CSV table of C-alpha atoms in Angstrom, one decimal:
chain,number,residue,atom,x,y,z
A,1,MET,CA,12.0,-36.9,-28.0
A,2,THR,CA,8.5,-35.7,-28.6
A,3,PRO,CA,6.7,-34.9,-25.3
A,4,GLU,CA,3.7,-37.1,-24.4
A,5,PRO,CA,0.4,-35.3,-24.8
A,6,ASN,CA,-0.7,-34.3,-21.3
A,7,PRO,CA,-4.4,-35.3,-20.8
A,8,VAL,CA,-4.9,-33.2,-17.7
A,9,ARG,CA,-3.7,-30.1,-19.4
A,10,ARG,CA,-5.7,-30.8,-22.5
A,11,SER,CA,-8.8,-31.4,-20.5
A,12,ALA,CA,-8.3,-28.1,-18.6
A,13,ARG,CA,-7.9,-26.4,-22.0
A,14,SER,CA,-11.1,-27.9,-23.3
A,15,HIS,CA,-13.0,-27.0,-20.2
A,16,ARG,CA,-11.9,-23.3,-20.6
A,17,ALA,CA,-12.6,-23.3,-24.3
A,18,ILE,CA,-16.2,-24.6,-23.7
A,19,LEU,CA,-17.0,-21.9,-21.1
A,20,ASP,CA,-15.6,-19.1,-23.3
A,21,ALA,CA,-17.4,-20.4,-26.4
A,22,THR,CA,-20.7,-20.6,-24.5
A,23,PHE,CA,-20.5,-17.0,-23.3
A,24,ASP,CA,-19.2,-15.6,-26.6
A,25,LEU,CA,-21.9,-17.3,-28.7
A,26,ALA,CA,-24.7,-16.4,-26.2
A,27,VAL,CA,-23.6,-12.7,-26.4
A,28,ARG,CA,-23.2,-12.8,-30.1
A,29,ASN,CA,-26.4,-14.6,-31.2
A,30,GLY,CA,-28.6,-14.4,-28.2
A,31,TYR,CA,-29.1,-17.0,-25.5
A,32,SER,CA,-32.2,-18.5,-27.2
A,33,LYS,CA,-30.1,-19.4,-30.3
A,34,LEU,CA,-27.4,-21.1,-28.3
A,35,THR,CA,-26.9,-24.8,-29.0
A,36,ILE,CA,-24.6,-27.5,-27.6
A,37,GLU,CA,-23.6,-28.3,-31.2
A,38,ALA,CA,-22.5,-24.7,-31.9
A,39,ILE,CA,-20.6,-24.6,-28.6
A,40,ALA,CA,-18.8,-27.9,-29.4
A,41,ALA,CA,-17.8,-26.6,-32.8
A,42,ALA,CA,-16.5,-23.3,-31.5
A,43,ALA,CA,-14.6,-24.9,-28.7
A,44,GLY,CA,-13.2,-27.7,-30.9
A,45,VAL,CA,-14.6,-30.5,-28.8
A,46,GLY,CA,-17.2,-33.2,-29.2
A,47,LYS,CA,-20.7,-32.9,-27.7
A,48,PRO,CA,-20.0,-35.8,-25.2
A,49,THR,CA,-17.1,-33.8,-23.8
A,50,ILE,CA,-19.5,-31.0,-22.9
A,51,TYR,CA,-22.1,-33.4,-21.5
A,52,ARG,CA,-19.4,-35.0,-19.3
A,53,TRP,CA,-19.1,-31.8,-17.4
A,54,TRP,CA,-22.5,-30.1,-17.7
A,55,PRO,CA,-26.0,-31.6,-17.9
A,56,SER,CA,-27.5,-28.8,-20.0
A,57,LYS,CA,-27.0,-25.6,-21.9
A,58,GLY,CA,-28.6,-23.7,-19.1
A,59,VAL,CA,-26.3,-25.0,-16.4
A,60,LEU,CA,-23.2,-24.4,-18.7
A,61,ALA,CA,-24.3,-20.8,-19.4
A,62,LEU,CA,-24.9,-20.2,-15.7
A,63,GLU,CA,-21.3,-21.2,-15.0
A,64,SER,CA,-20.0,-18.9,-17.7
A,65,ILE,CA,-22.0,-16.1,-16.2
A,66,ASN,CA,-21.0,-16.9,-12.6
A,67,GLU,CA,-17.3,-16.8,-13.2
A,68,ARG,CA,-17.6,-13.5,-14.9
A,69,MET,CA,-19.5,-12.0,-11.9
A,70,GLY,CA,-16.4,-12.9,-9.9
A,71,THR,CA,-16.2,-10.8,-6.8
A,72,ALA,CA,-18.3,-7.9,-8.2
A,73,THR,CA,-21.3,-9.0,-6.1
A,74,ASP,CA,-19.4,-9.5,-2.8
A,75,PHE,CA,-20.6,-7.3,0.1
A,76,PRO,CA,-18.2,-4.8,1.5
A,77,ASP,CA,-18.3,-4.2,5.2
A,78,THR,CA,-17.2,-0.6,6.1
A,79,GLY,CA,-19.6,-0.5,9.1
A,80,ASP,CA,-22.1,1.7,7.2
A,81,VAL,CA,-24.7,-0.8,6.0
A,82,ALA,CA,-26.6,1.6,3.8
A,83,ALA,CA,-23.4,2.6,1.9
A,84,ASP,CA,-22.3,-1.0,1.6
A,85,LEU,CA,-25.6,-2.2,0.2
A,86,ALA,CA,-25.8,0.8,-2.3
A,87,SER,CA,-22.2,0.0,-3.5
A,88,GLN,CA,-23.0,-3.7,-4.0
A,89,ILE,CA,-26.3,-2.9,-5.7
A,90,ASP,CA,-24.5,-0.5,-8.0
A,91,ASN,CA,-22.2,-3.3,-9.0
A,92,VAL,CA,-25.2,-5.7,-9.6
A,93,VAL,CA,-26.9,-3.0,-11.8
A,94,ARG,CA,-23.7,-2.6,-13.8
A,95,LEU,CA,-23.4,-6.3,-14.3
A,96,PHE,CA,-27.0,-6.7,-15.3
A,97,CYS,CA,-26.6,-3.9,-17.9
A,98,SER,CA,-23.5,-5.7,-19.4
A,99,ASP,CA,-23.2,-8.8,-21.6
A,100,VAL,CA,-23.4,-10.9,-18.4
A,101,GLY,CA,-26.9,-9.5,-17.8
A,102,ALA,CA,-28.0,-10.2,-21.3
A,103,VAL,CA,-27.0,-13.9,-21.0
A,104,PHE,CA,-28.5,-14.1,-17.5
A,105,LYS,CA,-31.8,-12.8,-18.9
A,106,GLY,CA,-31.8,-15.6,-21.4
A,107,VAL,CA,-31.2,-18.2,-18.7
A,108,ILE,CA,-34.0,-16.7,-16.5
A,109,ALA,CA,-36.3,-16.9,-19.5
A,110,GLU,CA,-35.5,-20.6,-20.0
A,111,ALA,CA,-36.0,-21.2,-16.3
A,112,GLN,CA,-39.7,-20.1,-16.6
A,113,GLY,CA,-40.5,-23.3,-18.5
A,114,ASP,CA,-37.7,-25.6,-17.2
A,115,PRO,CA,-37.7,-26.4,-13.4
A,116,GLN,CA,-34.1,-27.9,-13.7
A,117,VAL,CA,-32.8,-24.6,-15.0
A,118,ALA,CA,-34.8,-22.7,-12.5
A,119,ALA,CA,-33.2,-24.8,-9.7
A,120,ALA,CA,-29.8,-24.2,-11.2
A,121,VAL,CA,-30.4,-20.4,-11.2
A,122,ARG,CA,-31.2,-20.5,-7.5
A,123,GLU,CA,-28.3,-22.8,-6.6
A,124,ALA,CA,-25.6,-21.0,-8.7
A,125,ILE,CA,-26.7,-17.4,-8.5
A,126,THR,CA,-29.5,-16.2,-6.2
A,127,GLU,CA,-29.0,-18.5,-3.1
A,128,PRO,CA,-25.3,-18.0,-2.5
A,129,ARG,CA,-25.7,-14.2,-2.9
A,130,THR,CA,-28.8,-14.1,-0.8
A,131,ARG,CA,-26.8,-15.8,2.0
A,132,GLN,CA,-23.9,-13.4,1.5
A,133,CYS,CA,-26.4,-10.5,1.8
A,134,GLN,CA,-28.0,-12.0,4.8
A,135,ALA,CA,-24.6,-12.3,6.5
A,136,ARG,CA,-24.0,-8.6,5.9
A,137,LEU,CA,-27.5,-7.7,7.2
A,138,GLU,CA,-27.1,-9.9,10.3
A,139,ARG,CA,-23.9,-8.0,11.2
A,140,ALA,CA,-25.9,-4.7,10.9
A,141,VAL,CA,-28.7,-6.3,13.1
A,142,ALA,CA,-26.0,-7.2,15.7
A,143,ALA,CA,-24.7,-3.7,15.6
A,144,GLY,CA,-28.2,-2.3,16.3
A,145,GLN,CA,-28.5,-0.7,12.9
A,146,LEU,CA,-31.3,-2.9,11.7
A,147,ARG,CA,-34.4,-4.3,13.4
A,148,ALA,CA,-33.9,-7.8,14.8
A,149,ASP,CA,-37.5,-8.8,14.4
A,150,ILE,CA,-37.6,-8.9,10.5
A,151,PRO,CA,-36.2,-12.0,8.8
A,152,THR,CA,-33.2,-11.0,6.7
A,153,ARG,CA,-34.5,-13.0,3.8
A,154,MET,CA,-37.4,-10.7,3.6
A,155,MET,CA,-35.0,-7.7,3.7
A,156,VAL,CA,-33.2,-9.2,0.7
A,157,GLU,CA,-36.5,-9.4,-1.3
A,158,GLN,CA,-37.2,-5.7,-0.5
A,159,LEU,CA,-33.7,-4.7,-1.6
A,160,TYR,CA,-33.4,-6.8,-4.8
A,161,GLY,CA,-37.0,-7.2,-5.9
A,162,PRO,CA,-37.1,-3.7,-7.5
A,163,ILE,CA,-33.8,-4.4,-9.4
A,164,TYR,CA,-35.1,-7.6,-11.0
A,165,TYR,CA,-38.4,-5.9,-11.7
A,166,ARG,CA,-36.7,-3.3,-13.9
A,167,PHE,CA,-34.3,-5.9,-15.3
A,168,LEU,CA,-36.9,-8.4,-16.5
A,169,LEU,CA,-39.9,-6.1,-17.1
A,170,GLY,CA,-38.1,-3.1,-18.4
A,171,THR,CA,-40.5,-0.7,-16.8
A,172,GLU,CA,-37.7,1.9,-16.5
A,173,PRO,CA,-34.1,1.8,-17.7
A,174,LEU,CA,-32.1,-0.3,-15.3
A,175,ALA,CA,-29.0,1.8,-15.9
A,176,ASP,CA,-30.9,4.7,-14.2
A,177,TYR,CA,-31.5,2.7,-11.0
A,178,ASP,CA,-30.8,5.0,-8.0
A,179,ALA,CA,-29.3,2.4,-5.6
A,180,HIS,CA,-28.6,5.0,-2.9
A,181,THR,CA,-32.1,6.3,-2.8
A,182,MET,CA,-33.8,2.9,-3.1
A,183,VAL,CA,-31.6,1.5,-0.3
A,184,GLU,CA,-32.3,4.5,1.9
A,185,ARG,CA,-36.1,4.0,1.3
A,186,ALA,CA,-36.0,0.3,2.1
A,187,LEU,CA,-33.9,0.8,5.2
A,188,GLU,CA,-36.3,3.3,6.7
A,189,GLY,CA,-38.7,0.5,7.4
A,190,LEU,CA,-35.9,-1.7,8.7
A,191,ARG,CA,-34.3,0.5,11.3
A,192,PRO,CA,-34.9,0.0,15.0
A,193,ARG,CA,-37.7,2.2,16.4
A,194,LEU,CA,-36.4,4.8,18.8
B,1,MET,CA,-86.8,-18.9,-45.2
B,2,THR,CA,-83.2,-19.8,-44.1
B,3,PRO,CA,-81.6,-16.9,-42.2
B,4,GLU,CA,-78.7,-15.3,-44.0
B,5,PRO,CA,-75.4,-16.0,-42.2
B,6,ASN,CA,-74.5,-13.1,-40.1
B,7,PRO,CA,-70.8,-12.2,-40.7
B,8,VAL,CA,-70.6,-9.9,-37.7
B,9,ARG,CA,-71.8,-12.5,-35.3
B,10,ARG,CA,-69.6,-15.2,-37.0
B,11,SER,CA,-66.6,-12.9,-36.6
B,12,ALA,CA,-67.3,-12.2,-32.9
B,13,ARG,CA,-67.6,-16.0,-32.4
B,14,SER,CA,-64.2,-16.6,-34.1
B,15,HIS,CA,-62.6,-13.9,-32.1
B,16,ARG,CA,-63.8,-15.4,-28.9
B,17,ALA,CA,-62.9,-19.0,-29.9
B,18,ILE,CA,-59.3,-17.8,-30.7
B,19,LEU,CA,-58.8,-16.2,-27.4
B,20,ASP,CA,-60.2,-19.2,-25.5
B,21,ALA,CA,-58.1,-21.7,-27.6
B,22,THR,CA,-55.0,-19.7,-26.9
B,23,PHE,CA,-55.4,-19.7,-23.2
B,24,ASP,CA,-56.5,-23.3,-23.0
B,25,LEU,CA,-53.6,-24.6,-25.1
B,26,ALA,CA,-51.1,-22.4,-23.2
B,27,VAL,CA,-52.3,-23.8,-19.9
B,28,ARG,CA,-52.4,-27.4,-21.2
B,29,ASN,CA,-49.1,-27.7,-23.0
B,30,GLY,CA,-47.1,-24.7,-21.7
B,31,TYR,CA,-46.6,-21.4,-23.3
B,32,SER,CA,-43.4,-22.4,-25.1
B,33,LYS,CA,-45.2,-25.1,-27.0
B,34,LEU,CA,-48.0,-22.8,-28.2
B,35,THR,CA,-48.2,-22.2,-31.9
B,36,ILE,CA,-50.5,-20.1,-34.2
B,37,GLU,CA,-51.2,-23.4,-36.1
B,38,ALA,CA,-52.5,-25.2,-33.0
B,39,ILE,CA,-54.6,-22.2,-32.0
B,40,ALA,CA,-56.1,-22.0,-35.5
B,41,ALA,CA,-56.9,-25.7,-35.5
B,42,ALA,CA,-58.5,-25.6,-32.0
B,43,ALA,CA,-60.5,-22.5,-32.8
B,44,GLY,CA,-61.7,-23.7,-36.2
B,45,VAL,CA,-60.3,-20.7,-38.1
B,46,GLY,CA,-57.5,-20.2,-40.6
B,47,LYS,CA,-54.2,-18.6,-39.6
B,48,PRO,CA,-54.9,-15.4,-41.6
B,49,THR,CA,-58.0,-14.8,-39.4
B,50,ILE,CA,-55.7,-14.8,-36.4
B,51,TYR,CA,-53.1,-12.5,-38.0
B,52,ARG,CA,-55.9,-10.1,-39.0
B,53,TRP,CA,-56.4,-9.4,-35.3
B,54,TRP,CA,-53.1,-10.1,-33.6
B,55,PRO,CA,-49.6,-9.6,-34.8
B,56,SER,CA,-48.0,-12.4,-32.8
B,57,LYS,CA,-48.6,-15.3,-30.4
B,58,GLY,CA,-47.2,-13.2,-27.6
B,59,VAL,CA,-49.7,-10.3,-28.1
B,60,LEU,CA,-52.6,-12.8,-28.5
B,61,ALA,CA,-51.6,-14.6,-25.3
B,62,LEU,CA,-51.4,-11.3,-23.4
B,63,GLU,CA,-54.9,-10.4,-24.4
B,64,SER,CA,-56.2,-13.8,-23.2
B,65,ILE,CA,-54.4,-13.2,-19.9
B,66,ASN,CA,-55.6,-9.6,-19.6
B,67,GLU,CA,-59.3,-10.3,-20.0
B,68,ARG,CA,-59.0,-13.1,-17.3
B,69,MET,CA,-57.4,-10.6,-14.9
B,70,GLY,CA,-60.6,-8.6,-15.3
B,71,THR,CA,-61.1,-6.2,-12.4
B,72,ALA,CA,-59.1,-8.4,-9.9
B,73,THR,CA,-56.1,-6.0,-10.1
B,74,ASP,CA,-58.2,-2.8,-9.6
B,75,PHE,CA,-57.4,-0.7,-6.6
B,76,PRO,CA,-60.0,-0.3,-3.9
B,77,ASP,CA,-60.2,3.1,-2.1
B,78,THR,CA,-61.5,2.7,1.5
B,79,GLY,CA,-59.3,5.6,2.7
B,80,ASP,CA,-56.8,3.2,4.3
B,81,VAL,CA,-54.0,3.0,1.8
B,82,ALA,CA,-52.1,0.2,3.5
B,83,ALA,CA,-55.2,-2.1,3.6
B,84,ASP,CA,-56.1,-1.2,0.0
B,85,LEU,CA,-52.6,-2.0,-1.3
B,86,ALA,CA,-52.5,-5.3,0.7
B,87,SER,CA,-55.8,-6.4,-0.6
B,88,GLN,CA,-54.9,-5.6,-4.2
B,89,ILE,CA,-51.5,-7.3,-3.8
B,90,ASP,CA,-53.3,-10.4,-2.4
B,91,ASN,CA,-55.3,-10.5,-5.6
B,92,VAL,CA,-52.2,-10.2,-7.8
B,93,VAL,CA,-50.5,-13.0,-5.9
B,94,ARG,CA,-53.6,-15.2,-6.3
B,95,LEU,CA,-53.7,-14.5,-10.0
B,96,PHE,CA,-49.9,-15.1,-10.4
B,97,CYS,CA,-50.4,-18.5,-8.6
B,98,SER,CA,-53.2,-19.5,-11.0
B,99,ASP,CA,-53.2,-20.6,-14.7
B,100,VAL,CA,-53.1,-16.9,-15.6
B,101,GLY,CA,-49.8,-16.6,-13.9
B,102,ALA,CA,-48.4,-19.7,-15.6
B,103,VAL,CA,-49.2,-18.3,-19.0
B,104,PHE,CA,-47.9,-14.8,-18.0
B,105,LYS,CA,-44.6,-16.3,-17.0
B,106,GLY,CA,-44.3,-17.8,-20.5
B,107,VAL,CA,-45.0,-14.5,-22.1
B,108,ILE,CA,-42.4,-12.7,-19.9
B,109,ALA,CA,-39.9,-15.4,-20.8
B,110,GLU,CA,-40.5,-14.7,-24.5
B,111,ALA,CA,-40.2,-11.0,-23.8
B,112,GLN,CA,-36.6,-11.4,-22.7
B,113,GLY,CA,-35.5,-12.2,-26.2
B,114,ASP,CA,-38.2,-10.3,-28.2
B,115,PRO,CA,-38.5,-6.5,-27.8
B,116,GLN,CA,-41.9,-6.4,-29.5
B,117,VAL,CA,-43.3,-8.8,-26.9
B,118,ALA,CA,-41.6,-6.9,-24.1
B,119,ALA,CA,-43.2,-3.7,-25.3
B,120,ALA,CA,-46.6,-5.4,-25.5
B,121,VAL,CA,-46.2,-6.7,-21.9
B,122,ARG,CA,-45.6,-3.1,-20.7
B,123,GLU,CA,-48.5,-1.7,-22.8
B,124,ALA,CA,-51.0,-4.3,-21.9
B,125,ILE,CA,-50.1,-5.3,-18.4
B,126,THR,CA,-47.6,-3.3,-16.4
B,127,GLU,CA,-48.2,0.3,-17.6
B,128,PRO,CA,-52.0,0.5,-17.1
B,129,ARG,CA,-51.7,-1.1,-13.7
B,130,THR,CA,-48.8,1.1,-12.7
B,131,ARG,CA,-50.9,4.2,-13.6
B,132,GLN,CA,-53.8,2.8,-11.6
B,133,CYS,CA,-51.6,2.2,-8.6
B,134,GLN,CA,-50.0,5.7,-9.0
B,135,ALA,CA,-53.5,7.2,-8.9
B,136,ARG,CA,-54.3,5.4,-5.7
B,137,LEU,CA,-51.0,6.5,-4.2
B,138,GLU,CA,-51.5,10.1,-5.3
B,139,ARG,CA,-54.8,10.2,-3.4
B,140,ALA,CA,-52.9,9.0,-0.3
B,141,VAL,CA,-50.3,11.7,-0.8
B,142,ALA,CA,-53.0,14.3,-1.1
B,143,ALA,CA,-54.5,13.0,2.1
B,144,GLY,CA,-51.2,13.4,3.9
B,145,GLN,CA,-50.7,9.6,4.3
B,146,LEU,CA,-47.7,9.3,2.1
B,147,ARG,CA,-44.7,11.6,1.5
B,148,ALA,CA,-45.1,14.0,-1.4
B,149,ASP,CA,-41.4,14.1,-2.2
B,150,ILE,CA,-41.1,10.5,-3.5
B,151,PRO,CA,-42.2,9.8,-7.1
B,152,THR,CA,-45.1,7.4,-7.0
B,153,ARG,CA,-43.5,5.3,-9.8
B,154,MET,CA,-40.7,4.6,-7.4
B,155,MET,CA,-43.2,3.5,-4.8
B,156,VAL,CA,-44.7,1.1,-7.3
B,157,GLU,CA,-41.3,-0.5,-7.9
B,158,GLN,CA,-40.9,-1.0,-4.1
B,159,LEU,CA,-44.3,-2.5,-3.8
B,160,TYR,CA,-44.3,-4.8,-6.8
B,161,GLY,CA,-40.6,-5.6,-7.2
B,162,PRO,CA,-40.6,-8.3,-4.5
B,163,ILE,CA,-43.6,-10.0,-5.9
B,164,TYR,CA,-42.1,-10.3,-9.4
B,165,TYR,CA,-38.8,-11.4,-7.7
B,166,ARG,CA,-40.6,-14.5,-6.2
B,167,PHE,CA,-42.8,-15.0,-9.2
B,168,LEU,CA,-39.9,-15.2,-11.7
B,169,LEU,CA,-37.0,-16.4,-9.6
B,170,GLY,CA,-38.9,-18.7,-7.3
B,171,THR,CA,-36.7,-17.9,-4.3
B,172,GLU,CA,-39.6,-18.5,-2.0
B,173,PRO,CA,-43.1,-19.8,-2.7
B,174,LEU,CA,-45.2,-16.9,-4.1
B,175,ALA,CA,-48.3,-18.3,-2.4
B,176,ASP,CA,-46.7,-17.6,1.0
B,177,TYR,CA,-46.2,-13.9,0.2
B,178,ASP,CA,-47.3,-11.9,3.2
B,179,ALA,CA,-48.8,-8.8,1.4
B,180,HIS,CA,-49.8,-7.1,4.6
B,181,THR,CA,-46.3,-7.2,6.2
B,182,MET,CA,-44.5,-6.3,3.0
B,183,VAL,CA,-46.8,-3.3,2.4
B,184,GLU,CA,-46.4,-2.2,6.0
B,185,ARG,CA,-42.6,-2.5,5.6
B,186,ALA,CA,-42.5,-0.5,2.3
B,187,LEU,CA,-44.9,2.2,3.6
B,188,GLU,CA,-42.7,2.9,6.7
B,189,GLY,CA,-40.2,4.6,4.4
B,190,LEU,CA,-43.0,6.4,2.5
B,191,ARG,CA,-44.9,8.0,5.4
B,192,PRO,CA,-44.5,11.7,6.1
B,193,ARG,CA,-41.9,12.5,8.8
B,194,LEU,CA,-43.5,13.9,11.9
């Protein structure tokens, strides 16, 4: 007896194939040349299947990036806030210098002229990680290691602004980013006055 | 006697018309929809005239932005480095929130996939202003107001990174940027130890 085709399993397989094709094509040809047509062809699905799950190329590319970031941007908590931030920032820099970063750059570029993609970047990438960073910083505030009178969102901008500056403007090679020194410098203004 | 047509004056007029048409069209339709064809039509010149002076749309748009920035990004020197930086950064934020910023965003977006445009952004915009900022910071170092052991280029990344972060990621409204507080925070790590 031939087994019935399993639509759930087939659907999961298509979902996976679309995400992989998106990332592979974006890396190979550059994000700006990525099209839903090419993704559909490479994944062996029809365009409507893609649009059933994702509203646009930008949102699809973001998911393919996000799953590849995995736990690399999680914040450790060893009790030493400076060391924890520097180690997380090292991971971010490594990601940004990889294929993930190359695709992310393309999505950020598209976001400059497309408010929907810009909102998706914030929802999928920056907001969740900002909140994770704030949680780590708030534990340091509670431990008396950081000033309680500075909003942690402002601290996040000080810590991550210089990374995005190099990443998107290329003023210096991002790979040379000295996370340890930059974190130390930023924290000097954030420590409680004695 | 009819005056001879003056080719120098006509040339200057075309040059001016091209720059104005570029900026106006980029503001009206968005940078991504800007084409050399449309600029040529609006300026009343042929495409070869444009390519005689500018290699690409990106470089032309950059010049139209740069001349509109004028002296707004110059660094004052009142002797109070914190006040001088905050006042310059206020001007930068105001520019970035204006039409100039909207066009600049489009050019930066294009730069993400085009190394020639990326190099032009650095040469025309970020490098000259980085050097101007370094000169102001170096006078503050000489006056004993800032630490001499931190490269001034690194100080520039700390001061301007958070602005570009808001500008390009939109994590918070750039118009609400508190230049005074952000400069104070950054300088706390940059002042000489007593």
